[in-house]
CSV table of C-alpha atoms in Angstrom, one decimal:
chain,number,residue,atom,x,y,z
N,81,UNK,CA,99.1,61.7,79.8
N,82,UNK,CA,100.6,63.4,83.2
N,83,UNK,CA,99.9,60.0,84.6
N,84,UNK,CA,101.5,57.6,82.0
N,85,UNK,CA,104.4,60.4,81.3
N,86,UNK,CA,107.0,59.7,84.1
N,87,UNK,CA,109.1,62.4,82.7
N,88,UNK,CA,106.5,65.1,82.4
N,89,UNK,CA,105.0,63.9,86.4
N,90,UNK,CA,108.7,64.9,87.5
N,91,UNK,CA,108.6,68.1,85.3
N,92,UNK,CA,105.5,69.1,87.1
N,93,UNK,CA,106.0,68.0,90.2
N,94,UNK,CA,109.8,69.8,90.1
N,95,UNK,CA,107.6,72.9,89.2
N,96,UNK,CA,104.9,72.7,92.3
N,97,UNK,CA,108.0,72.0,94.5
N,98,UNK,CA,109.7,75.5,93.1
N,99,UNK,CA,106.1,77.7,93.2
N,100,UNK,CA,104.2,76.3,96.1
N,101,UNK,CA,105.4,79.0,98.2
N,102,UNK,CA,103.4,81.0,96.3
N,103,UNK,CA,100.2,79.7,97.4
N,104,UNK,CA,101.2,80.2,101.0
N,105,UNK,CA,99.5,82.3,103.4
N,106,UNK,CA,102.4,84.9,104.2
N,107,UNK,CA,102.5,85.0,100.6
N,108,UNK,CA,98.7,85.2,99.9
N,109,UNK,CA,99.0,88.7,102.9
N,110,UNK,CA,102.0,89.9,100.8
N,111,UNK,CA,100.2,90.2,97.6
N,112,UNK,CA,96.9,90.9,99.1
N,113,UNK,CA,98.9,94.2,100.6
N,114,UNK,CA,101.0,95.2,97.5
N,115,UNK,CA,97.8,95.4,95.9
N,116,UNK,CA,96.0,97.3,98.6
N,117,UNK,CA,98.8,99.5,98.9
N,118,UNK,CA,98.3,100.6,94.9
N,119,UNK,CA,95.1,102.2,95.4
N,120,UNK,CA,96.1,104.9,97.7
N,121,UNK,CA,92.9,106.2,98.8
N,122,UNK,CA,92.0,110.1,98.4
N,123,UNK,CA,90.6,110.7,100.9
N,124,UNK,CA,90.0,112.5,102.9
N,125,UNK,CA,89.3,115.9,100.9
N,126,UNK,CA,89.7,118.5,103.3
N,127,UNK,CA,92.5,120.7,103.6
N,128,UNK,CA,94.5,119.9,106.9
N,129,UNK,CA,95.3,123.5,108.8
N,130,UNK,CA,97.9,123.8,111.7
N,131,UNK,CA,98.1,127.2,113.3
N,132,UNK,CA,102.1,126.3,114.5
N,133,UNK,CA,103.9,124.5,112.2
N,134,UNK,CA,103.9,122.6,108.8
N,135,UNK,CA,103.5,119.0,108.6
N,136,UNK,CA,106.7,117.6,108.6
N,137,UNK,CA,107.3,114.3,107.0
N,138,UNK,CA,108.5,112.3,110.2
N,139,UNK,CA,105.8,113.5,112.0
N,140,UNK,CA,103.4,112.2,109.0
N,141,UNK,CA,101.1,109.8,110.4
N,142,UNK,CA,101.9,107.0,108.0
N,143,UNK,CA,102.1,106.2,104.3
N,144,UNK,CA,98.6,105.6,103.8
N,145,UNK,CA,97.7,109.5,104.7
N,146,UNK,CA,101.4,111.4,103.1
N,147,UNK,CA,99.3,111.8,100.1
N,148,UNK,CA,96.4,114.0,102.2
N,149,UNK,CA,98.4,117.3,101.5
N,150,UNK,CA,99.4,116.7,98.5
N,151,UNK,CA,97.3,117.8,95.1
N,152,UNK,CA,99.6,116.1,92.5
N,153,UNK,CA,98.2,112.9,93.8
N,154,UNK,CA,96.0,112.2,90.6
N,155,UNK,CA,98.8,113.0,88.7
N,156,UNK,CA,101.2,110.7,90.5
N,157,UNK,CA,98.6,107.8,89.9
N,158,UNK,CA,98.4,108.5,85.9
N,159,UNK,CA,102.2,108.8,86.0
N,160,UNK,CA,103.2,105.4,87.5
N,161,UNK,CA,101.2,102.7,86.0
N,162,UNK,CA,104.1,101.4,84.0
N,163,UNK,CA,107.8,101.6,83.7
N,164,UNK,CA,108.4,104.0,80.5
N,165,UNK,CA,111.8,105.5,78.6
N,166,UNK,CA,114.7,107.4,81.1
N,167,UNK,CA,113.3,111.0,79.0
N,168,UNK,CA,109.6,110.0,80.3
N,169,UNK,CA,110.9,109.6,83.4
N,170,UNK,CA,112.8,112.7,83.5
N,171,UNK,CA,109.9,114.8,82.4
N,172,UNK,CA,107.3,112.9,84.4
N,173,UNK,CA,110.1,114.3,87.5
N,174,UNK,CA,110.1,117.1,86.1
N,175,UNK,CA,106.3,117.9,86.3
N,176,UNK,CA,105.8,116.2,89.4
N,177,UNK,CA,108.5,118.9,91.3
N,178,UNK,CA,106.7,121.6,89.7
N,179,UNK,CA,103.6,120.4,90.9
N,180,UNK,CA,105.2,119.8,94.4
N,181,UNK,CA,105.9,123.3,94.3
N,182,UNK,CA,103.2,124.5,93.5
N,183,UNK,CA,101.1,122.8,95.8
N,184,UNK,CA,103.2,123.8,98.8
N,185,UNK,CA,102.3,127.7,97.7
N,186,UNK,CA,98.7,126.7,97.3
N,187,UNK,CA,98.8,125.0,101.0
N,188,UNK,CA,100.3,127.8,102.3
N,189,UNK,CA,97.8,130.2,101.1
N,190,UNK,CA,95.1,127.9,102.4
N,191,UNK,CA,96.6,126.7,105.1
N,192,UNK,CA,96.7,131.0,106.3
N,193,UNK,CA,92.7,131.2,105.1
N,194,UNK,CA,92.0,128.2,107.1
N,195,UNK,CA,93.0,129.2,110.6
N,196,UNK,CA,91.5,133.1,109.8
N,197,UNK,CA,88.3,130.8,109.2
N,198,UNK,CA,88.7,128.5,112.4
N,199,UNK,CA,89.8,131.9,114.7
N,200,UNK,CA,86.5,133.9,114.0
N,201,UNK,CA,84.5,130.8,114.2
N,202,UNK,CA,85.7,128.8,117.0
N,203,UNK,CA,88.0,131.0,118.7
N,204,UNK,CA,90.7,128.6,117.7
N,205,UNK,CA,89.2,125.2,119.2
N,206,UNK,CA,89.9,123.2,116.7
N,207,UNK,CA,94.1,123.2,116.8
N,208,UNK,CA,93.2,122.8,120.5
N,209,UNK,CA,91.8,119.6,120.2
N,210,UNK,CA,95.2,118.4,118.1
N,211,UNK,CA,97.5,119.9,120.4
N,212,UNK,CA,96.0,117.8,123.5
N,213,UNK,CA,98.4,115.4,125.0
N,214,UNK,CA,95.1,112.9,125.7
N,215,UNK,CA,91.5,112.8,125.3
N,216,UNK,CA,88.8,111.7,127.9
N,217,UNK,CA,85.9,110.2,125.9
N,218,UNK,CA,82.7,109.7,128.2
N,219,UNK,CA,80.8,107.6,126.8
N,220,UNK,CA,78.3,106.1,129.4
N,221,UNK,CA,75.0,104.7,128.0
N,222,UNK,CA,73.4,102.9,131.4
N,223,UNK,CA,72.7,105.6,133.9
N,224,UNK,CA,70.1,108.1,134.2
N,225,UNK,CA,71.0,112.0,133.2
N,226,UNK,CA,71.5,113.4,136.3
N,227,UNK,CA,74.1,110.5,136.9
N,228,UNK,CA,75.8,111.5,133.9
N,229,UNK,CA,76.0,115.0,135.0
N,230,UNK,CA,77.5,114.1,137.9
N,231,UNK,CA,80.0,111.9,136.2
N,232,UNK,CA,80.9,114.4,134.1
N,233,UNK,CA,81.6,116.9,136.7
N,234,UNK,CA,83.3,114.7,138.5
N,235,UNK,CA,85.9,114.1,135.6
N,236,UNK,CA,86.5,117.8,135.4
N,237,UNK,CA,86.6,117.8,139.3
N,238,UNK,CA,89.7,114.6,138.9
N,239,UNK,CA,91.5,116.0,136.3
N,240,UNK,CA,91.3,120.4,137.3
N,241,UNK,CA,94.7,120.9,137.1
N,242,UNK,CA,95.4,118.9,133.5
N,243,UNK,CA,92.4,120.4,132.5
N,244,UNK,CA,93.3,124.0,132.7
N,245,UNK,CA,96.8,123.5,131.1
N,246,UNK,CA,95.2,122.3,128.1
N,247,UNK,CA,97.0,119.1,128.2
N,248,UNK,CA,93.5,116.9,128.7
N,249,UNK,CA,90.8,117.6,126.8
N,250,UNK,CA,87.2,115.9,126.3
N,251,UNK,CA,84.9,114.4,123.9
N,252,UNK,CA,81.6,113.3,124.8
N,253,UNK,CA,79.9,110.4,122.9
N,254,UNK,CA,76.5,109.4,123.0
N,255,UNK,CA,73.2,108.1,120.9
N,256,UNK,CA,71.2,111.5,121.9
N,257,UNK,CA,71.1,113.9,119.3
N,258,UNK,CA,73.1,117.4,119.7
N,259,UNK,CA,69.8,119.3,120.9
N,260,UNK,CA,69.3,116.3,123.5
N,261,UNK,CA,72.8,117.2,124.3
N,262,UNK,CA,72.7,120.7,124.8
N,263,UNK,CA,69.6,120.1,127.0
N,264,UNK,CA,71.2,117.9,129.4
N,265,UNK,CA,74.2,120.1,129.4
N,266,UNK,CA,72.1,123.0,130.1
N,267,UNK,CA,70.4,121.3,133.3
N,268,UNK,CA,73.5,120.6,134.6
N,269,UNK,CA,75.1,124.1,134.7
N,270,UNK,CA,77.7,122.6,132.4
N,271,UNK,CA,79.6,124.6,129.2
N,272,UNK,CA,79.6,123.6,125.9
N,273,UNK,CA,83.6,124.9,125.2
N,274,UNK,CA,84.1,122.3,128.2
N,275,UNK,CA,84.3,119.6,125.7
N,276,UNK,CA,86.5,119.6,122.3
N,277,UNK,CA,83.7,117.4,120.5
N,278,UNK,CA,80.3,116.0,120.1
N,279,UNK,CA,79.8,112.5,118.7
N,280,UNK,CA,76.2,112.5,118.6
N,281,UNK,CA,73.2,110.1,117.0
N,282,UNK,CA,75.5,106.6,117.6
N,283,UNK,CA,78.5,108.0,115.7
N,284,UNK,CA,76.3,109.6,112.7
N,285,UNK,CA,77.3,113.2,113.5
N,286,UNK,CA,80.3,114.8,115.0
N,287,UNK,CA,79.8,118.3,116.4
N,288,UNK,CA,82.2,121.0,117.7
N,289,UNK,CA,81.5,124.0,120.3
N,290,UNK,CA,81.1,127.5,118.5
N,291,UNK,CA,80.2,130.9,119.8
N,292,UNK,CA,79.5,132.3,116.0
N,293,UNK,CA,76.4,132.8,115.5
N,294,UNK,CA,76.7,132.2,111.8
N,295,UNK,CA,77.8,128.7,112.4
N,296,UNK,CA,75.6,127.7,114.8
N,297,UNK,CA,72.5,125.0,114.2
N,298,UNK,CA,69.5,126.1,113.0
N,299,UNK,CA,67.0,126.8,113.6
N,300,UNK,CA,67.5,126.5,117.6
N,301,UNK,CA,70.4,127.9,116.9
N,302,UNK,CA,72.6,125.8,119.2
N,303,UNK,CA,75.5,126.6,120.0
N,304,UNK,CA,77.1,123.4,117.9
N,305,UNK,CA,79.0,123.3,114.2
N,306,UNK,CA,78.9,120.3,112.6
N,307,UNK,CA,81.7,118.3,110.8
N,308,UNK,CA,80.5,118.3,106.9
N,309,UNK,CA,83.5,116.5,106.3
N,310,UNK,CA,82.7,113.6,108.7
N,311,UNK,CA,79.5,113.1,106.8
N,312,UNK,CA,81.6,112.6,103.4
N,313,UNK,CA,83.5,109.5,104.8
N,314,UNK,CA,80.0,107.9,105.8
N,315,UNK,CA,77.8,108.5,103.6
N,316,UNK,CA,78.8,105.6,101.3
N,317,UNK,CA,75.1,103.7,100.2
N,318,UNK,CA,73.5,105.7,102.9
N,319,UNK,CA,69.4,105.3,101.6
N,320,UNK,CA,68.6,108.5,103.0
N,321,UNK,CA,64.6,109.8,102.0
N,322,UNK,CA,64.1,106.5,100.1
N,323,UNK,CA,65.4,104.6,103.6
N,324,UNK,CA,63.5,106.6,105.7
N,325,UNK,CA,60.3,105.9,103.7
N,326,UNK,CA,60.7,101.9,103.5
N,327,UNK,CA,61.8,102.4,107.4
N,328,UNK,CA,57.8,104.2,108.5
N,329,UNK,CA,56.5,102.0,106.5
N,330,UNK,CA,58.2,99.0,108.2
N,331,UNK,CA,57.2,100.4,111.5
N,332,UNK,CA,53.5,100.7,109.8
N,333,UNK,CA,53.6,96.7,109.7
N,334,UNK,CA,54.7,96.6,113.2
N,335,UNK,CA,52.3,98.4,114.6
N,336,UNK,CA,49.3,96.2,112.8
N,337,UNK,CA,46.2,95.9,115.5
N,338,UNK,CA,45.9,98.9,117.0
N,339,UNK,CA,49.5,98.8,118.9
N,340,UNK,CA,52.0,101.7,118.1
N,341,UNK,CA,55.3,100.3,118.3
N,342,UNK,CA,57.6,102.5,116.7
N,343,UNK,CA,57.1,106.1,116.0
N,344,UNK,CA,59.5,108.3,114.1
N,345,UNK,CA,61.6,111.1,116.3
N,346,UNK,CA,62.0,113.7,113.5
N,347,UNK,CA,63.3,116.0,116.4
N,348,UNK,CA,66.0,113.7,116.9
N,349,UNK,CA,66.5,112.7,113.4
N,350,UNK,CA,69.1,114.0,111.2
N,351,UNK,CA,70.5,113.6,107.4
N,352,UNK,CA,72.3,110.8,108.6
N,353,UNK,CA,69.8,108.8,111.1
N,354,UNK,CA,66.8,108.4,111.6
N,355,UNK,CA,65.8,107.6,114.3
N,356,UNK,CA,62.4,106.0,116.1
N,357,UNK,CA,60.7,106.2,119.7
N,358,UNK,CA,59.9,102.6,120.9
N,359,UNK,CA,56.6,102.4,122.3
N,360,UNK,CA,56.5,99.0,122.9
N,361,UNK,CA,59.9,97.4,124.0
N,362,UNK,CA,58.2,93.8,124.2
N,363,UNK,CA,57.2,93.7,120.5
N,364,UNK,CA,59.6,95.4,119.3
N,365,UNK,CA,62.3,92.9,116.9
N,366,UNK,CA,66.0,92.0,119.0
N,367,UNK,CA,68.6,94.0,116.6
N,368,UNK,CA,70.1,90.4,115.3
N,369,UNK,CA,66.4,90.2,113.8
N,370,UNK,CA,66.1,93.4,112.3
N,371,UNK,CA,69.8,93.4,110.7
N,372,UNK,CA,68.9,90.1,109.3
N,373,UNK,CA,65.4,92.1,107.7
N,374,UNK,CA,67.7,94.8,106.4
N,375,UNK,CA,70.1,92.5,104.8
N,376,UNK,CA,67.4,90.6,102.8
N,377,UNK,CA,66.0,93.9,101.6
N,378,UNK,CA,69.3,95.0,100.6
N,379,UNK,CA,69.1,97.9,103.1
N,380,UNK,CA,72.4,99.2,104.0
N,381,UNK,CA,72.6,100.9,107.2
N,382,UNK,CA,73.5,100.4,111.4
N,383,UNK,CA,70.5,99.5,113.3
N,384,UNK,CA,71.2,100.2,116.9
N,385,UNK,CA,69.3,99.9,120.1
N,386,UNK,CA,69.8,102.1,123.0
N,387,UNK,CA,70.5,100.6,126.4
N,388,UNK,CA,67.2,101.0,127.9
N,389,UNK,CA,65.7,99.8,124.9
N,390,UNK,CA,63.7,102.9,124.3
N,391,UNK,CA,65.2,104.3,121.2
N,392,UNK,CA,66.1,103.0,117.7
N,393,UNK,CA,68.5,105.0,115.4
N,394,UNK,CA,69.4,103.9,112.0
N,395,UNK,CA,72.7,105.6,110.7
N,396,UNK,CA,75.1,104.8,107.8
N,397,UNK,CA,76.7,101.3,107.4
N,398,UNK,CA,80.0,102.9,107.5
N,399,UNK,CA,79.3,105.6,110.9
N,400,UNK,CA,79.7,104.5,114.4
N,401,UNK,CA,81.0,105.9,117.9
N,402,UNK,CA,84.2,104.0,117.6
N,403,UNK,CA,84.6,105.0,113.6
N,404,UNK,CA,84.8,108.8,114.7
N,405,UNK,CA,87.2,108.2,117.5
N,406,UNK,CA,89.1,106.7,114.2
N,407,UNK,CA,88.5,110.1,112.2
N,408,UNK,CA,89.6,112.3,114.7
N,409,UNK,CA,92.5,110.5,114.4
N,410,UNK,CA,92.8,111.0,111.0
N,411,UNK,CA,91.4,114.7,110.6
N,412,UNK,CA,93.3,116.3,113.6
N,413,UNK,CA,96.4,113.7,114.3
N,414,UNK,CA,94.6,112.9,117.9
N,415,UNK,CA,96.7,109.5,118.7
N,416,UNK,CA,94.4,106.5,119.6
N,417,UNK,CA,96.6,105.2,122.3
N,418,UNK,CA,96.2,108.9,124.0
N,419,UNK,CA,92.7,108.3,124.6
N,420,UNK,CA,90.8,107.1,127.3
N,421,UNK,CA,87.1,106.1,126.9
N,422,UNK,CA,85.2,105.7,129.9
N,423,UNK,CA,81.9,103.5,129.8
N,424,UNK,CA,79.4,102.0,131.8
N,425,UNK,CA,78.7,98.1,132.9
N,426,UNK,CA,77.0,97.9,129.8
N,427,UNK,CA,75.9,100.3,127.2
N,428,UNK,CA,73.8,100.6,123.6
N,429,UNK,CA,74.3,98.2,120.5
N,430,UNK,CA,77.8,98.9,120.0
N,431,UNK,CA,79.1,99.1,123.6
N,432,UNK,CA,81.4,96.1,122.0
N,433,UNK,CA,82.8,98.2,119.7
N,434,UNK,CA,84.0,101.0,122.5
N,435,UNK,CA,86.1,98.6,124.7
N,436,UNK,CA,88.5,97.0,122.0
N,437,UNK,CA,91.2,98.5,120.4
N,438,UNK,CA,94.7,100.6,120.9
N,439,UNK,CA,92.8,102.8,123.6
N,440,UNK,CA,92.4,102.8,127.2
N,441,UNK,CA,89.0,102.0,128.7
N,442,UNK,CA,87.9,102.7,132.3
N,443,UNK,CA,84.6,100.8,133.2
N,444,UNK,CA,82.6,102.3,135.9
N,445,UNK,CA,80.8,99.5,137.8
N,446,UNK,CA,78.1,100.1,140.9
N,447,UNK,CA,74.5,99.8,141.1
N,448,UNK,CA,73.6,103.3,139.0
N,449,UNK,CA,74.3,101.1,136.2
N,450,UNK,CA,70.8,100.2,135.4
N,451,UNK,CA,69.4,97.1,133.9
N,452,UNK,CA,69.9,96.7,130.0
N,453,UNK,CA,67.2,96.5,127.8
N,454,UNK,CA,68.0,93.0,126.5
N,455,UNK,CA,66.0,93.4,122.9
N,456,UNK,CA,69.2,95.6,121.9
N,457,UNK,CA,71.7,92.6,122.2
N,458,UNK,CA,73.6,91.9,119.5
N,459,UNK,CA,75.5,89.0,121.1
N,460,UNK,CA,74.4,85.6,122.3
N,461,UNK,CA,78.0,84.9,123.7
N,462,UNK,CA,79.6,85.8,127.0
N,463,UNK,CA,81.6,89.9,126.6
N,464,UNK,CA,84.3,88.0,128.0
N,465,UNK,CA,84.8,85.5,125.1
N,466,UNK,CA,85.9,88.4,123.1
N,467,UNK,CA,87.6,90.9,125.3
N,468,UNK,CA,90.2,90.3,127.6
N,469,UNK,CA,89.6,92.3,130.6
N,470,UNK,CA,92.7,91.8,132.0
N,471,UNK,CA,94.9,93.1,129.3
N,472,UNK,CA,97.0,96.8,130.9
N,473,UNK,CA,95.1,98.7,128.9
N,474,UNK,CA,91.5,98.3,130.5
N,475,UNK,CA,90.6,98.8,134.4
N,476,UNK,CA,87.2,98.9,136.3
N,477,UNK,CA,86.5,101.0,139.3
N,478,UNK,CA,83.8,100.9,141.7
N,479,UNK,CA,81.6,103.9,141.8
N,480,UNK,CA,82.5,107.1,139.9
N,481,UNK,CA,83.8,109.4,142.9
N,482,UNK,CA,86.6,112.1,142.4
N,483,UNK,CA,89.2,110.3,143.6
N,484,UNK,CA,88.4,107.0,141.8
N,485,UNK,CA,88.0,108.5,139.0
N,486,UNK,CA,91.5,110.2,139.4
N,487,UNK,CA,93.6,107.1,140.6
N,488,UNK,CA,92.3,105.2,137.4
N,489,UNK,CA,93.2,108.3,134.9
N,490,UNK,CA,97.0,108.3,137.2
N,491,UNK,CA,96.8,104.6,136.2
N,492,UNK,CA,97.3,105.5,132.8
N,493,UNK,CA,99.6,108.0,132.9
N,494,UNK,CA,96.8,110.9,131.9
N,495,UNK,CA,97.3,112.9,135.3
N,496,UNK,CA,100.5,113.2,136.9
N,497,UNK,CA,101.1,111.5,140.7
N,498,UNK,CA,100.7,113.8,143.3
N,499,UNK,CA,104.2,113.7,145.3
């Protein structure tokens, strides 16, 4: 009938001519983002505390986040799901200014409690690490530990002067696990309050300094407190026990004829990764392989390699190094584009996942970069094809001296030029 009806064909055909834009792309992002933009998300859950001022609305990070402070946010989305009568709307103001209030009181109240908490805890280093103009995140997988050390010393050594105003401040990201941590900090004469941070385990746990002992780690009691509130934003599907059983039994399998391969590290482990010595790197699955054996057993989680190939952590499908560079973003306002993460030739799993992005990135190249382990590649294309090395916001340096160090951090605009 559309065929044979000439008058109906043009009818139709006016129609597709008058809609079609609505089957374009830009239209397709435009309605994929109205509807995005309706389910405000609530989290996170934790109640934001700033020892100077309140959070003011232009210094808000964005729309997405307004809502964090704000306890009238359930009410708000039972409120506005339809258009209703001028006295609904009137009353539904009406409550929601109460509410307003009333939440302002409440944040107030907590907001005072909060940084009473953080003071006797922490001697105040949390609002530190908000009120730093940049962060330095080392995050260098391929040397040994005493090269690290060294690096690390030699950051402090570049950047002495930012340092002590407070204006730089440090973060130190790694696959070791916080006790690994405080061990290599130990050996090398170096303070935990030196850094604001700990991303430890691949990205699985955040950590901050503390000098209460009631806060501190058991049962080594080090002298860490963790972020509960990180582990809320990635703990979506995470398997824990139940994963950590089909995991040893896995390695079981792979260690058939006598062979260990894998053995579980339950000093390294934690709730949220679990993680495996590798005994034999050569029989050991590439990480492409084993992602592809978690998939088909429905297993949601990170497998990631470390860069020597001697380690194997499992962590939550939504944790990673580069997703808590993203939450202290979100939890304490610390701007992307103010840090700087510096990395080696090549690193663990996600060393792909440190260089993109609205950050800087300083690559330290020289011959104490050892030789990756390549079973942890999770690539069979060139680094190149996928980052742009020559965009402003990377740079490369030869060595990791003092004063190369220091040049690279002048570069971008971290330290100040000597004149």
């Amino acid at each position: 009938k559309l065929v044979s009806d000439k008058q109906l064909w043009a009818q139709c055909r006016q129609n597709g001519l008058k809609n079609i834009h609505q089957f374009s792309w830009p239209e397709h992002c435009k309605n994929y983002l109205s509807r995005v933009g309706t389910l405000k998300p609530r989290h996170p859950r934790w109640q934001k505390s700033d020892d100077a001022t309140e959070v003011s609305e232009a210094d808000s990070p964005g729309d997405s986040l307004r809502d964090v402070h704000d306890i009238s946010l359930n009410l708000k989305l039972s409120l506005d799901s339809e258009k209703s009568s001028t006295k609904e709307n009137s009353v539904r103001r009406n409550l929601e200014d109460a509410v307003q209030k009333l939440s302002r009181g409440v944040s107030a109240n907590r907001k005072t409690e909060s940084v009473e908490n953080m003071e006797a805890t922490t001697g105040n280093k949390w609002p530190s690490l908000r009120r730093r103009k940049h962060i330095v995140v080392i995050a260098i997988d391929s040397v040994q530990d005493a090269n690290l050390v060294e690096i690390i010393k030699n950051i402090f050594v570049a950047s002495s002067n930012e340092r002590l105003s407070g204006s730089v401040g440090f973060v130190l990201s790694t696959s070791r696990a916080i006790s690994e941590v405080h061990s290599l900090l130990t050996s090398g004469g170096i303070e935990a309050t030196d850094f604001d941070a700990f991303i430890c385990n691949s990205g699985s746990d955040l950590c901050y300094p503390s000098s209460n002992s009631e806060d501190m780690l058991s049962p080594a009691e080090l002298p860490f407190m963790i972020d509960l509130d990180y582990h809320t934003q990635i703990e979506y599907r995470w398997g824990g026990e139940g994963l950590r059983k089909t995991l040893i039994r896995w390695a079981a399998e792979k260690s058939e004829g006598g062979q260990v391969v894998l053995v579980e590290d339950e000093e390294c482990s934690s709730t949220y990764c679990i993680s495996f010595r590798v005994k034999n790197a050569e029989a050991v699955p590439p990480v492409k392989e084993l992602r592809k054996t978690m998939r088909i057993q429905a297993l949601r989680c990170h497998v990631l390699y470390s860069h020597d190939g001697s380690k194997l952590n499992v962590i939550p499908v939504l944790a990673s190094r580069s997703q808590a560079l993203r939450y202290l973003y979100i939890r304490w306002r610390v701007e992307l584009s103010n840090m700087t993460v510096v990395v080696g030739e090549s690193g663990d799993t996600d060393y792909e996942g440190l260089l993109g992005g609205v950050h800087k990135t300083i690559i330290l190249k020289g011959s104490f970069n050892a030789v990756p382990n390549q079973v942890h590649a999770a690539r069979s294309y060139s680094l190149q094809d996928v980052i742009s090395f020559d965009k402003p916001g990377i740079t490369s340096i030869e060595g990791y001296g003092p004063d190369n160090l220091k040049s690279a951090l002048q570069q971008f605009g971290i330290l100040k030029d000597n004149v």
